Amino acid sequence: MGIVRAAEDVEGAVVAGAAGGGGGGGGGEVTAPLLLRQHKQGRGDEEKIQDDAGGDGGGRRGGGGGGSMSMLMLSTAVAVCGSFEFGTCVGYSAPTQSGIVDEVGLSISQFALFGSVLTIGAMIGAVTSGRLADFLGRKMTMRISATICIFGWLSLHLAKGVIMLYFGRILLGFSTGILSYVVPVFIAEIAPKNLRGGLATSNQLLICSGSSATYIIGALVAWRNLVLVGIVPCVLLLTGLLFIPESPRWLANVGREKEFHASLQMLRGEDADVSEEAVEIKEYIESLHRFPKARVQDLFLRKNIYVVTVGVGLMIFQQLGGINGVGFYASSIFTSAGFSGKLGTILIGIIQIPITLFGAILMDKSGRRVLLMVSASGTFLGCFLTGISFYLKAQGLFSEWVPELALTGILVYIGAYSIGMGPVPWVVMSEIFSIDMKAIGGSLVTLVSWLGSFAISYSFSFLMDWSSAGTFFMFSAASLITILFVVMVVPETKGRTLEEIQDSLIDSRSRLRDP
């Protein structure tokens, strides 16, 4: 992919969220550039005392020391309009199935393709997103994506047949694939270290908010009118981009010095001292540019195969848990179980946001591994209860329990997924790849995620026709295996700098080779 992730701060501000970033260099693993080590060793005693006291040195990395954070928060708020858009695209098919099928006359296989074709466009968008973001900049890439999204929604609104529906859905998928990369990258690149975790998880929070809004409003309005829920965040994103600065790290990477300093100053506040942070960013980028360009085959070198296993494995298990089947076809699941599809999707929309917010709060407190294991345990329970409900229905037993069991199971599943299995794999993926491999590694992991999403979303309707109970029992089994994978393979990255994460991964690789 050759995506140049223009720098994280010296302490390891890694990209959290979809599709990682990437270093400008390839070759060997970068754990701590020499210039930065020398720079840190050369600090004065006064600065060391400030560091030991827990401060950020008067705002030099975190924008502390009295600097205004208003522009940072505004920039994040604008960027996550793209995350909200992401959520509306993913959630659109769930409450609209009956309306589209009845009005346009789609068969089961045609609607299955309508729901899943989004992921085909997203795979194309994910593959091209890194190059676009590096060549055009983060803001321009978001601007292009929002514009394409508007055309996609209009295509759905005006559709008279299946071709226009597919075309609009592919456009939305392409834009979603781009947004899944560029939004978390932009947030991570503008965020100071001490706020990175919270700001990065706002990406997942707004994705859930978008899908929740689609579920709730979609139960109340016609499917053609629901496109307005997707167009509004696009307009807000296009408007907001006029008032926020470009990523300072991208500006530094492309050599736009004056704009780099101006952007960093705006994000940290007029009174903040950004001189040292600016020096560290520049030195980090210069050190990365001295390495050769990373290649795809480097992912499979002995030193990288462990982190590839972790990143790809988490994405595979995230999809095998069935989230895109449940998310895309929630309304039909409830209807099949004898519960109101509209009420069920509304309830999903209501619980997603507070639980995702709770997970964001826990992200830097409880740790990644704990959240993953708790979440996978919850998705197991939710799928198992749903499977039991469909089994009872098929056997004609306790029929009065079936709707309530299905509702309980799906709500438990969605809540458990939102707290961990949704956001945490993206965070872990962005933290475990060394900076020179982040671009290619992030692209591979993102592609695997969208491939899995397509496989599950397309096959879900056919699996439900085969055996509704069996489908959810398979998903629950995948959740159990996920717990074992996390226990045995996934490292804990909470509260560690990039260098510390890389050092711990070296130790983990050694243990795997020499048990």
mmCIF file of N, CA and C in Angstrom, residues 24 82 99 107 133 172 209 213 223 265 275 289-290 323 393 404-406 423 428 437 441-442 456 497 514:
data_model
loop_
_atom_site.group_PDB
_atom_site.id
_atom_site.type_symbol
_atom_site.label_atom_id
_atom_site.label_comp_id
_atom_site.label_asym_id
_atom_site.label_seq_id
_atom_site.Cartn_x
_atom_site.Cartn_y
_atom_site.Cartn_z
ATOM 1 N N GLY A 24 6.509 5.738 6.780
ATOM 2 C CA GLY A 24 7.059 6.072 5.502
ATOM 3 C C GLY A 24 8.189 5.165 5.140
ATOM 4 N N GLY A 82 -17.895 11.839 9.914
ATOM 5 C CA GLY A 82 -17.619 10.738 9.002
ATOM 6 C C GLY A 82 -17.882 9.391 9.647
ATOM 7 N N GLY A 99 -39.609 -2.867 3.486
ATOM 8 C CA GLY A 99 -40.043 -1.798 2.586
ATOM 9 C C GLY A 99 -39.446 -1.932 1.203
ATOM 10 N N SER A 107 -35.880 -10.409 -4.419
ATOM 11 C CA SER A 107 -35.902 -11.751 -3.850
ATOM 12 C C SER A 107 -34.974 -11.789 -2.638
ATOM 13 N N ALA A 133 -5.254 9.485 1.103
ATOM 14 C CA ALA A 133 -5.002 10.302 2.289
ATOM 15 C C ALA A 133 -3.581 10.854 2.304
ATOM 16 N N LEU A 172 -21.792 4.005 -1.462
ATOM 17 C CA LEU A 172 -21.738 4.168 -0.005
ATOM 18 C C LEU A 172 -20.640 3.299 0.597
ATOM 19 N N SER A 209 -23.601 5.430 17.069
ATOM 20 C CA SER A 209 -24.660 6.444 17.076
ATOM 21 C C SER A 209 -25.335 6.519 15.712
ATOM 22 N N ALA A 213 -29.204 5.637 15.135
ATOM 23 C CA ALA A 213 -30.135 6.606 14.555
ATOM 24 C C ALA A 213 -30.874 6.006 13.370
ATOM 25 N N TRP A 223 -38.358 3.943 3.665
ATOM 26 C CA TRP A 223 -36.953 3.674 3.370
ATOM 27 C C TRP A 223 -36.334 4.736 2.466
ATOM 28 N N GLN A 265 -0.157 24.753 16.320
ATOM 29 C CA GLN A 265 -0.464 25.808 17.287
ATOM 30 C C GLN A 265 -1.969 25.961 17.471
ATOM 31 N N SER A 275 6.885 24.080 20.711
ATOM 32 C CA SER A 275 8.193 24.006 20.058
ATOM 33 C C SER A 275 8.804 22.615 20.156
ATOM 34 N N HIS A 289 12.143 8.547 7.155
ATOM 35 C CA HIS A 289 12.410 8.688 5.721
ATOM 36 C C HIS A 289 13.747 8.074 5.316
ATOM 37 N N ARG A 290 14.599 7.748 6.278
ATOM 38 C CA ARG A 290 15.890 7.155 5.939
ATOM 39 C C ARG A 290 15.790 5.648 5.702
ATOM 40 N N ILE A 323 -21.515 -10.307 13.648
ATOM 41 C CA ILE A 323 -22.039 -8.958 13.853
ATOM 42 C C ILE A 323 -22.710 -8.388 12.616
ATOM 43 N N LYS A 393 -38.595 -22.741 18.992
ATOM 44 C CA LYS A 393 -39.614 -22.469 17.976
ATOM 45 C C LYS A 393 -39.722 -23.631 16.992
ATOM 46 N N GLU A 404 -39.329 -13.382 23.603
ATOM 47 C CA GLU A 404 -38.564 -12.726 24.669
ATOM 48 C C GLU A 404 -37.117 -13.222 24.708
ATOM 49 N N LEU A 405 -36.931 -14.528 24.495
ATOM 50 C CA LEU A 405 -35.569 -15.067 24.475
ATOM 51 C C LEU A 405 -34.763 -14.483 23.321
ATOM 52 N N ALA A 406 -35.391 -14.387 22.142
ATOM 53 C CA ALA A 406 -34.698 -13.824 20.981
ATOM 54 C C ALA A 406 -34.327 -12.371 21.224
ATOM 55 N N PRO A 423 -14.854 -2.019 19.089
ATOM 56 C CA PRO A 423 -13.752 -1.056 18.990
ATOM 57 C C PRO A 423 -12.365 -1.624 19.272
ATOM 58 N N VAL A 428 -6.161 -2.310 19.087
ATOM 59 C CA VAL A 428 -5.013 -3.210 19.226
ATOM 60 C C VAL A 428 -4.227 -3.273 17.920
ATOM 61 N N MET A 437 5.729 -0.706 9.440
ATOM 62 C CA MET A 437 4.821 -1.703 8.871
ATOM 63 C C MET A 437 3.354 -1.341 9.074
ATOM 64 N N GLY A 441 0.420 -3.330 7.144
ATOM 65 C CA GLY A 441 -0.282 -4.163 8.114
ATOM 66 C C GLY A 441 -1.721 -3.710 8.310
ATOM 67 N N GLY A 442 -1.923 -2.391 8.433
ATOM 68 C CA GLY A 442 -3.269 -1.857 8.595
ATOM 69 C C GLY A 442 -4.153 -2.152 7.394
ATOM 70 N N ILE A 456 -20.039 -12.923 5.814
ATOM 71 C CA ILE A 456 -21.097 -13.134 6.805
ATOM 72 C C ILE A 456 -22.402 -12.473 6.362
ATOM 73 N N THR A 497 3.910 3.029 25.868
ATOM 74 C CA THR A 497 4.361 3.791 24.717
ATOM 75 C C THR A 497 4.639 2.829 23.564
ATOM 76 N N ASP A 514 10.199 -20.186 21.485
ATOM 77 C CA ASP A 514 10.894 -21.055 22.439
ATOM 78 C C ASP A 514 10.028 -21.257 23.673
#
